[in-house]
Amino acid sequence: MNNNIVLLPLLIPFVTGVILIFFKNQIRWQKILSILSFLGMTGVSLYLTNLIANEGIQTLYLGGWEPPYGIVLVADMFAALLVLTTSIVALCCSWFAFSSIGKEREKFYFYPMFQFLIVGVSGSFLTGDLFNLFVFFEVMLISSYVMIGIGGTKRQLRESLKYVLINIVSSALFVASVAYLYAITGTLNMAQLSQRIAEAYALGEGTAIITVVSILLMIVFSLKAGLFLYYWLPGSYSAPPMVIAAVFGALLTKVGIYALFRTFTLIFYHQQEVTHYQILGWLAALTSLLGVIGAVAHSDVRKILSYNIVAAVGFIVLGLAVFSHVAISGAIYYLIHDMIIKALLFLLGGALIGIAGTSHVKKMGGLIKHHPYPGWMFFIGAVALAGIPPLSGFLGKLLVIQGSIEQGATHGLFYLFAGISLFSSLLILYSVMKIFMHGFWGETKLTKEEEYGTTKGLLAPCSILLLVSFFLGLGGEYVLPYVFEAADTLMNPSIYIDAVGIKE
Amino acid sequence: MKINDVIVQTITKIVSFIILTFAVYIFFAGHHNPGGGFIGGLMTAGALVLLYLAFDLETMRKIIPVDYKIITALGLLMALGTGIGAILLGYPFLSHTFDYKDLFILGETELATALLFDIGVYLTVIGVTMTILLTIGEDDY
């Protein structure tokens, strides 16, 4: 099976990004091409998702070399859904950037870097080769280094230094663990890795070292995803302009989560007692607890939202730790919802900061008098984030909690983990409601003339995200079959391996 | 104070051509021997840096009036183009082929499309290296 469609979600932004370098100063063209590129990407990934639903997993052997000798791109339902969500988020964020990012940054290759970032993200989702995953991680990270520092304010420079350092360390660890894995198995193709490791477990040879390498990879991806090792995240994500923080919050950590899901369902699924139930379970529970404590403690809009990313990461990984069909489906559903809703909340937070001229919640107030639409949109977003029934956050949470309670029958710890997650949902709601109540309710502190910015051109992209969130919530009947199919592939590695078609 | 750098400039004029020739040789050797786009590009950039060191930025900008960022983008476009070409002909992305052709002076030569990809790498490496060095060189802090 060779299908160049699989490549298009990363080829379109790549070509666009390169072309945009030529038009450094024609900002109008930069904007038009960016939007066209992301529209095209959305269309292609919609088509790809349907193709997978009808005809099964799509693969592309790059350069015609069959796996395991060449690099293979694999679009299963999980990857396709994430690519689709990425393209929607990218579309809305670049639209939001048009009227918020400012001429200074636009002239310094903001839009090309945005395109390259999306190349890295969708490439990471689609690749079927561990070292190629590393390369796409770097494509994504190097673009994000540029985007976190672009504009060159003092705060951005300070935070970008930390961000670059932590990511270089984790990338070096990634290379080291890939090297160990290659030394053990002699392959880098994920499907063949899965086969070889299954053989090793069948023979009972070298299983201890494989577990050690799996934990090393877990540390790497946890650093990227902000799972427990998230100490760099709140500072770095609150330094750049809010639209860039929205892209980071919605996409970058999710790539780490995707890599965790992929490796720990496809490759390292043999030592569930240790890797999944114990380590991932505790990491997930502690992450959601610590993240939510941070979110409650701060009164800065950027910090509250950044800590909310951390809390959600913990919740999604809990679904992986439970490792049952129900919980994995719930985690995938919640992952998609979280990408959309984090982008929405960061963008609305950006609009809020733009109007109030400050990011401290205690210094703003009464904005709903002049800005009812962003106010109520933020309210709906906050409620969806916490998981109130008709909205998008509910279904995913329900399935993950259901899965962990079912698992609790055999492993009592999961009752505790489920309890922690429910408790953290409550505090998440409290932390975002704090922004809503301080920012939008209360005494009006600024008259219409005193405000520092407008919401002109900012609300349309937010309302698209809100509509998608509504669709995910109310159209659960329609979305769930796709999510279940994604979970089927994750729970049965043989489906993936057969689709890749290893030739020995 | 004006430094007399006539020796440096004269030697540079000769040496830079030797380096450039060697760089191109290394670049074409890449398919069968050690070498290729990356090292060839770096060496070309090395020759250019030597020229920039011996003469000043203003003179060099007159002699080579190109924006190296555009060179980078051209290189990327070239590399992508070889991949997209394969798609247009109905093969998987980045499929390459080769053939033996009787060229005018060189006789029977192996022509591979991988060389086109390598030209892309070559241009990108030159563009990036020169952009980095010139950006640092132009800073007035």
XYZ file of C-alpha atoms in Angstrom:
645
model
C 0.000 0.000 0.000
C 1.497 3.251 -1.064
C -0.488 6.337 -0.681
C 1.005 9.799 -0.926
C -2.086 11.243 0.799
C -0.490 10.224 4.094
C 2.323 12.657 3.444
C 0.202 15.687 2.561
C -0.571 16.884 6.124
C 3.122 17.568 6.585
C 4.080 18.387 3.004
C 1.549 21.226 2.648
C 2.814 23.293 5.616
C 6.431 22.462 4.693
C 6.146 23.789 1.136
C 4.160 26.786 2.355
C 6.737 27.551 5.035
C 9.567 27.491 2.500
C 7.667 29.698 0.061
C 6.838 32.178 2.827
C 10.565 32.808 3.398
C 10.675 34.491 -0.022
C 7.962 36.989 0.920
C 9.475 38.292 4.110
C 7.895 41.733 3.904
C 4.618 41.027 2.100
C 2.615 40.383 5.235
C -0.693 40.248 3.392
C 0.572 37.340 1.284
C 2.020 35.646 4.346
C -1.422 35.727 5.936
C -3.277 34.513 2.843
C -0.869 31.632 2.223
C -0.869 30.590 5.898
C -4.637 30.363 5.993
C -4.776 28.527 2.653
C -2.159 26.053 3.847
C -4.009 25.212 7.049
C -7.347 25.023 5.231
C -5.778 22.579 2.794
C -4.290 20.600 5.648
C -7.655 20.403 7.403
C -9.314 19.192 4.214
C -6.646 16.572 3.560
C -6.738 15.253 7.115
C -10.542 15.030 7.035
C -10.233 13.000 3.838
C -7.484 10.873 5.394
C -9.583 10.164 8.494
C -12.481 8.991 6.367
C -10.184 6.927 4.187
C -8.837 5.142 7.268
C -12.353 4.576 8.587
C -13.334 2.942 5.284
C -10.186 1.168 4.172
C -8.041 0.676 7.274
C -4.597 1.991 8.149
C -2.803 3.900 5.385
C 0.950 3.620 4.948
C 3.555 5.250 2.740
C 7.000 3.779 2.157
C 9.209 6.827 1.624
C 11.338 6.460 -1.481
C 9.695 3.112 -2.198
C 11.923 1.252 0.306
C 9.989 -1.391 2.161
C 10.094 -1.481 5.944
C 12.118 -2.159 8.011
C 14.776 -0.835 5.558
C 13.183 2.481 4.758
C 11.173 5.003 6.709
C 7.476 4.316 6.702
C 4.740 6.842 7.417
C 1.778 5.205 9.123
C -1.574 6.928 9.454
C -3.753 4.941 11.801
C -6.939 6.402 13.244
C -5.199 7.747 16.366
C -2.630 9.665 14.329
C -5.203 10.887 11.816
C -7.520 12.245 14.509
C -4.642 14.092 16.130
C -3.472 15.502 12.787
C -7.008 16.686 12.091
C -7.219 18.368 15.495
C -3.785 19.914 14.983
C -4.832 21.444 11.680
C -7.971 22.950 13.194
C -6.008 24.406 16.109
C -3.336 25.723 13.748
C -5.962 27.336 11.517
C -7.605 29.144 14.423
C -4.347 30.190 16.064
C -2.862 31.632 12.877
C -6.106 33.511 12.281
C -5.926 34.859 15.832
C -2.323 35.885 15.231
C -3.297 38.131 12.291
C -4.634 40.851 14.542
C -2.712 40.170 17.715
C 0.911 39.298 16.971
C 2.061 42.692 15.674
C 4.102 43.889 12.670
C 7.450 43.573 14.412
C 7.147 39.814 14.862
C 5.356 39.217 11.559
C 8.311 40.629 9.666
C 10.683 38.297 11.442
C 9.483 35.007 9.949
C 6.663 34.352 12.391
C 4.419 32.675 9.809
C 7.101 30.434 8.240
C 8.125 29.254 11.710
C 4.502 28.537 12.527
C 4.289 26.355 9.410
C 7.494 24.496 10.309
C 6.186 23.904 13.828
C 3.092 22.274 12.358
C 5.326 20.160 10.060
C 7.102 18.860 13.146
C 3.880 18.162 15.012
C 2.069 16.340 12.217
C 5.257 14.519 11.228
C 5.631 13.221 14.788
C 2.083 11.928 14.664
C 2.488 10.169 11.320
C 5.931 8.601 11.426
C 6.479 4.891 11.984
C 10.178 5.047 12.778
C 11.692 5.876 16.145
C 14.614 7.913 14.869
C 12.400 9.755 12.419
C 10.201 10.594 15.401
C 13.266 12.158 17.007
C 13.924 14.207 13.855
C 10.363 15.490 13.762
C 10.598 16.283 17.480
C 13.603 18.438 16.656
C 11.841 20.135 13.727
C 9.063 21.011 16.124
C 11.375 22.047 18.966
C 13.690 24.227 16.897
C 10.693 26.110 15.489
C 9.378 26.449 19.017
C 12.717 27.856 20.215
C 12.354 30.567 17.596
C 8.738 31.207 18.456
C 9.347 31.418 22.204
C 12.072 34.005 21.693
C 10.622 35.949 18.758
C 10.235 39.622 19.636
C 13.142 39.479 22.079
C 11.630 40.895 25.258
C 13.615 40.381 28.442
C 11.210 37.869 29.909
C 11.090 35.832 26.706
C 14.865 35.634 26.529
C 15.131 34.477 30.128
C 12.491 31.791 29.712
C 13.683 30.651 26.290
C 17.102 29.896 27.771
C 15.562 27.511 30.306
C 13.312 26.019 27.661
C 16.160 25.383 25.241
C 18.360 23.871 27.944
C 15.754 21.451 29.221
C 14.849 20.359 25.717
C 18.444 19.824 24.663
C 18.976 17.617 27.694
C 15.848 15.619 26.957
C 16.762 15.313 23.258
C 20.191 13.977 24.196
C 18.481 11.437 26.456
C 16.197 10.535 23.565
C 19.166 9.809 21.295
C 20.806 7.775 24.050
C 17.717 5.648 24.598
C 17.294 5.140 20.848
C 20.916 3.994 20.765
C 20.330 1.486 23.593
C 17.212 0.208 21.906
C 19.019 -0.174 18.587
C 21.821 -2.052 20.296
C 19.320 -4.429 21.890
C 16.954 -5.041 18.984
C 18.866 -3.966 15.878
C 15.979 -2.026 14.362
C 14.372 1.388 14.573
C 11.124 0.675 12.778
C 8.381 0.778 15.406
C 6.482 -2.202 14.059
C 9.600 -4.346 13.909
C 10.678 -3.099 17.347
C 7.350 -4.318 18.644
C 7.887 -7.742 17.032
C 11.456 -8.122 18.252
C 10.599 -7.138 21.817
C 7.646 -9.510 21.837
C 10.062 -12.263 20.735
C 12.483 -11.309 23.508
C 9.698 -11.625 26.071
C 8.582 -14.931 24.581
C 12.101 -16.254 25.027
C 12.560 -14.460 28.337
C 15.854 -12.930 27.213
C 17.042 -9.462 28.140
C 13.679 -8.371 29.471
C 15.184 -6.406 32.351
C 17.259 -4.153 30.096
C 14.247 -3.584 27.850
C 12.261 -2.394 30.850
C 15.088 -0.047 31.796
C 15.180 1.426 28.277
C 11.403 1.790 28.310
C 11.634 3.798 31.523
C 14.385 5.937 29.992
C 12.101 6.684 27.034
C 9.310 7.392 29.492
C 11.486 10.024 31.177
C 12.256 11.600 27.789
C 8.619 11.809 26.729
C 7.559 12.926 30.205
C 9.953 15.839 29.949
C 8.404 16.800 26.607
C 4.825 16.196 27.726
C 5.090 17.863 31.127
C 4.208 14.621 32.905
C 5.523 15.115 36.448
C 8.786 16.564 35.068
C 6.887 19.733 34.204
C 8.883 22.283 36.218
C 10.019 24.113 33.096
C 6.541 24.387 31.622
C 4.611 27.120 33.491
C 7.449 29.639 33.219
C 8.215 28.988 29.555
C 4.594 28.962 28.433
C 3.763 32.233 30.140
C 6.557 34.226 28.504
C 5.664 34.441 24.763
C 2.566 36.212 23.384
C -0.627 34.364 24.209
C -1.244 33.111 20.681
C 2.137 31.347 20.686
C 1.422 30.015 24.171
C -1.871 28.705 22.779
C -0.075 26.775 20.040
C 2.411 25.410 22.561
C -0.228 24.511 25.127
C -2.480 22.879 22.577
C 0.124 21.015 20.510
C 3.624 20.615 21.945
C 2.882 18.750 25.163
C 0.369 16.633 23.257
C 3.119 15.339 20.978
C 4.915 14.038 24.072
C 1.690 12.390 25.208
C 1.237 10.877 21.749
C 4.762 9.441 21.883
C 4.035 7.948 25.322
C 0.841 6.384 24.009
C 2.518 5.038 20.891
C 5.544 3.515 22.600
C 3.703 2.138 25.609
C 0.904 0.546 23.609
C 2.855 -0.645 20.571
C 6.316 -1.455 21.870
C 6.525 -1.743 25.658
C 3.268 -3.370 26.688
C 4.711 -6.492 28.304
C 5.563 -5.245 31.790
C 2.214 -3.639 32.581
C 2.515 -4.280 36.314
C 5.621 -2.112 36.522
C 5.491 0.430 33.729
C 1.773 1.088 33.435
C 0.083 0.363 36.745
C 2.866 1.503 39.035
C 5.031 4.136 37.386
C 2.686 5.745 34.854
C -0.213 5.507 37.285
C 1.591 7.321 40.087
C 3.123 9.859 37.708
C -0.305 10.629 36.260
C -1.969 10.999 39.641
C 0.800 13.187 41.049
C 0.878 15.325 37.893
C -2.819 16.107 38.015
C -2.596 16.829 41.729
C 0.494 19.067 41.553
C -0.701 20.788 38.375
C -4.000 21.680 39.894
C -2.365 22.953 43.091
C -0.304 25.302 40.917
C -3.410 26.403 39.034
C -5.257 27.213 42.245
C -2.305 28.962 43.861
C -1.578 31.525 41.134
C -3.548 34.645 40.278
C -1.909 35.323 36.945
C -4.006 34.363 33.908
C -1.031 32.920 32.029
C 0.178 30.886 34.990
C -3.282 29.512 35.806
C -3.780 28.341 32.240
C -0.267 26.876 32.024
C -0.776 24.814 35.170
C -4.068 23.622 33.739
C -2.125 22.074 30.839
C -0.124 20.075 33.381
C -3.240 18.895 35.189
C -4.793 17.690 31.927
C -1.617 15.808 30.970
C -1.937 13.846 34.203
C -5.514 13.008 33.415
C -4.819 11.810 29.872
C -1.912 9.622 30.945
C -4.116 8.038 33.620
C -6.076 6.572 30.698
C -2.855 5.026 29.373
C -1.893 3.734 32.821
C -5.204 1.891 33.178
C -4.556 0.255 29.795
C -8.015 -1.026 28.979
C -10.037 -0.371 25.830
C -12.489 1.897 27.635
C -9.837 3.976 29.364
C -7.684 4.367 26.244
C -10.733 5.508 24.234
C -11.526 7.971 26.989
C -7.959 9.240 26.997
C -7.985 9.724 23.201
C -11.301 11.563 23.403
C -10.014 13.728 26.203
C -6.765 14.373 24.320
C -8.653 15.708 21.296
C -10.950 17.769 23.504
C -8.017 19.125 25.465
C -6.146 20.285 22.358
C -9.198 22.246 21.219
C -10.190 23.650 24.594
C -6.663 24.653 25.690
C -6.241 26.583 22.450
C -9.618 28.237 23.046
C -8.879 29.216 26.650
C -5.402 30.537 25.838
C -6.750 32.600 22.940
C -9.575 34.016 25.041
C -7.100 34.631 27.856
C -4.985 36.509 25.318
C -7.973 38.636 24.324
C -8.685 39.252 28.017
C -5.112 40.347 28.730
C -5.221 42.530 25.624
C -8.296 44.351 26.868
C -7.316 44.681 30.518
C -3.652 45.488 29.891
C -2.615 43.185 32.741
C -2.477 39.458 33.325
C -3.135 39.650 37.057
C -6.723 38.624 37.819
C -7.074 40.848 40.868
C -6.256 43.952 38.825
C -9.027 43.449 36.242
C -12.757 43.392 36.672
C -16.196 43.909 35.193
C -15.151 43.313 31.613
C -18.444 41.594 30.814
C -20.200 44.951 30.680
C -18.467 45.920 27.448
C -17.432 42.467 26.264
C -20.275 40.003 26.742
C -19.213 37.627 23.936
C -15.667 36.828 25.078
C -16.997 36.648 28.631
C -19.585 33.993 27.957
C -17.303 32.161 25.548
C -14.723 31.953 28.324
C -17.412 30.712 30.684
C -18.456 27.930 28.300
C -14.818 27.022 27.689
C -14.150 26.837 31.433
C -17.178 24.631 32.007
C -16.171 22.368 29.118
C -12.636 22.119 30.522
C -13.971 20.877 33.853
C -16.196 18.338 32.111
C -19.789 19.396 32.717
C -22.080 16.935 30.853
C -23.339 18.384 27.575
C -19.911 19.761 26.697
C -16.829 18.150 25.251
C -14.800 17.393 28.378
C -17.413 15.098 29.857
C -17.315 12.003 27.679
C -13.557 11.527 27.854
C -13.484 11.961 31.608
C -16.383 9.596 32.068
C -14.673 6.843 30.059
C -11.314 7.251 31.800
C -12.927 7.189 35.256
C -15.064 4.206 34.241
C -11.957 2.394 33.032
C -9.980 3.104 36.181
C -12.835 2.010 38.455
C -13.154 -1.242 36.492
C -9.396 -1.705 36.856
C -9.717 -0.885 40.557
C -11.428 -4.248 41.081
C -8.061 -5.955 40.489
C -5.646 -3.161 41.397
C -7.010 -1.213 44.336
C -4.715 1.744 43.678
C -6.856 2.798 40.732
C -9.726 3.763 43.041
C -7.300 6.240 44.577
C -6.132 7.507 41.156
C -9.734 7.956 39.985
C -10.514 9.834 43.191
C -7.535 12.143 42.725
C -8.594 12.860 39.135
C -12.139 13.715 40.121
C -10.887 15.953 42.916
C -8.514 17.718 40.529
C -11.397 18.316 38.076
C -13.145 20.232 40.830
C -10.106 22.398 41.478
C -9.590 22.955 37.725
C -13.114 24.349 37.577
C -12.345 26.558 40.576
C -9.121 27.867 39.039
C -10.638 28.893 35.702
C -13.775 30.244 37.354
C -11.455 32.459 39.370
C -10.349 34.088 36.096
C -13.956 34.417 34.973
C -15.278 35.865 38.222
C -12.446 38.299 38.826
C -12.007 39.307 35.212
C -15.534 39.516 33.919
C -17.723 40.043 36.978
C -17.533 42.632 39.688
C -17.021 46.322 39.469
C -16.143 47.719 36.027
C -12.676 49.192 36.430
C -12.061 50.420 32.886
C -14.372 52.440 30.701
C -14.599 51.608 27.029
C -12.027 54.295 26.195
C -9.475 53.307 28.821
C -9.129 49.730 27.581
C -5.763 48.732 26.196
C -6.958 46.795 23.176
C -9.959 45.540 21.291
C -11.293 42.110 20.488
C -11.708 43.042 16.830
C -10.805 40.051 14.677
C -10.038 37.886 17.696
C -13.421 36.347 18.376
C -14.055 34.597 15.056
C -11.264 31.992 15.476
C -12.320 31.470 19.097
C -15.887 30.784 18.034
C -14.701 28.148 15.529
C -12.906 26.347 18.353
C -15.991 26.698 20.525
C -18.141 25.156 17.791
C -15.723 22.237 17.443
C -15.880 21.785 21.205
C -19.703 21.773 21.076
C -19.555 19.230 18.264
C -17.247 16.988 20.304
C -19.624 17.223 23.234
C -23.032 16.969 21.603
C -21.953 14.877 18.625
C -20.395 12.179 20.781
C -22.458 9.546 18.948
C -20.762 10.575 15.746
C -17.205 10.922 17.052
C -17.031 7.893 19.333
C -16.835 5.201 16.593
C -13.674 6.859 15.269
C -12.198 7.044 18.762
C -13.047 3.408 19.441
C -11.343 2.417 16.197
C -8.250 4.359 17.267
C -8.296 2.540 20.610
C -8.680 -0.828 18.820
C -5.415 -0.224 16.967
C -3.642 0.850 20.135
C -4.837 -2.145 22.124
C -3.935 -4.654 19.384
C -0.392 -4.011 18.167
C -0.827 -6.780 15.574
C -3.205 -4.560 13.557
C -0.492 -1.923 13.297
C 2.268 -4.435 12.527
C 0.210 -6.116 9.804
C -0.612 -2.759 8.241
C 3.055 -1.775 8.113
C 3.885 -5.121 6.530
C 7.411 -5.971 7.716
C 9.413 -7.970 5.163
C 12.083 -10.059 6.839
C 45.086 53.355 11.569
C 45.044 51.583 8.248
C 46.449 48.077 8.318
C 48.219 46.944 5.186
C 46.681 43.605 4.351
C 47.892 43.164 0.800
C 49.431 39.745 1.511
C 46.250 38.366 3.042
C 44.146 39.691 0.174
C 46.434 38.360 -2.546
C 46.693 34.907 -1.032
C 42.956 34.821 -0.424
C 42.295 35.475 -4.091
C 44.179 32.308 -5.014
C 43.348 30.088 -2.064
C 39.605 30.720 -2.117
C 39.447 29.342 -5.661
C 41.343 26.223 -4.620
C 38.946 25.717 -1.702
C 35.920 26.273 -3.932
C 37.172 23.764 -6.476
C 37.840 21.204 -3.786
C 34.399 21.835 -2.315
C 32.737 21.162 -5.655
C 34.880 18.039 -6.126
C 33.885 16.758 -2.681
C 30.255 17.548 -3.436
C 30.218 15.467 -6.635
C 32.244 12.662 -5.042
C 29.526 12.114 -2.459
C 27.674 9.342 -4.248
C 30.535 6.814 -4.285
C 33.205 8.229 -1.979
C 33.224 10.211 1.262
C 31.756 13.649 0.689
C 28.372 15.004 -0.258
C 26.135 18.021 0.110
C 26.768 18.783 3.747
C 30.560 18.773 3.756
C 30.673 20.406 0.306
C 28.373 23.161 1.496
C 30.388 23.759 4.642
C 33.595 23.960 2.628
C 32.079 26.423 0.176
C 30.940 28.495 3.118
C 34.508 28.244 4.432
C 35.846 29.757 1.210
C 33.274 32.544 1.408
C 34.184 33.224 5.046
C 37.823 33.545 4.053
C 36.813 36.162 1.476
C 34.734 38.014 4.063
C 37.711 37.988 6.454
C 40.192 39.306 3.911
C 37.895 41.988 2.516
C 35.219 43.865 4.432
C 31.473 43.306 4.563
C 30.614 46.273 2.327
C 32.936 45.179 -0.497
C 31.724 41.603 -0.301
C 28.102 42.727 -0.426
C 28.916 44.437 -3.741
C 30.704 41.389 -5.133
C 28.164 38.782 -4.014
C 24.868 40.656 -3.831
C 22.737 37.753 -2.570
C 20.589 37.319 0.509
C 21.737 34.033 2.035
C 18.320 33.471 3.624
C 16.930 33.224 0.099
C 19.671 30.685 -0.741
C 18.523 28.581 2.217
C 14.936 28.703 1.037
C 15.981 27.830 -2.527
C 17.898 24.833 -1.226
C 14.894 23.616 0.759
C 12.673 24.097 -2.272
C 15.095 22.112 -4.422
C 15.206 19.198 -1.968
C 11.426 19.237 -1.619
C 11.084 19.470 -5.390
C 12.857 16.145 -5.950
C 10.406 14.546 -3.522
C 7.377 16.183 -5.065
C 8.597 15.264 -8.549
C 8.407 11.610 -7.550
C 4.824 12.130 -6.388
C 3.855 13.767 -9.667
C 5.260 10.804 -11.598
C 3.189 8.446 -9.443
C 5.922 7.081 -7.173
C 6.170 7.388 -3.366
C 7.599 10.655 -2.025
C 11.413 10.908 -2.301
C 11.760 7.985 -4.745
C 15.041 8.340 -6.589
C 16.398 6.879 -9.792
C 19.626 6.900 -11.784
C 20.766 6.303 -15.334
C 23.958 6.238 -17.412
C 24.140 8.912 -20.094
C 26.802 9.728 -22.643
C 27.653 13.339 -21.904
C 29.430 15.590 -24.413
C 32.947 15.733 -22.957
C 32.758 13.565 -19.860
C 31.859 10.343 -21.621
C 29.554 7.843 -19.965
C 28.454 9.351 -16.664
C 26.120 8.157 -13.945
C 23.362 10.694 -13.400
C 21.303 10.212 -10.219
C 18.324 12.273 -9.084
C 19.770 11.999 -5.578
C 22.247 14.607 -6.791
C 19.407 17.116 -7.180
C 18.447 16.495 -3.552
C 22.081 16.972 -2.607
C 22.201 20.321 -4.388
C 19.339 21.317 -2.106
C 21.324 20.244 0.960
C 24.400 22.052 -0.412
C 22.563 25.349 -0.904
C 20.821 25.104 2.464
C 24.074 24.492 4.322
C 25.745 27.450 2.589
C 22.731 29.659 3.286
C 22.438 28.757 6.956
C 26.168 28.972 7.709
C 26.575 32.328 5.993
C 23.398 33.720 7.585
C 24.636 32.775 11.054
C 28.136 34.192 10.529
C 27.048 37.400 8.809
C 24.294 38.094 11.349
C 26.806 37.825 14.176
C 29.332 39.834 12.182
C 26.939 42.693 11.530
C 25.897 43.094 15.173
C 27.074 46.429 16.570
C 26.921 45.877 20.298
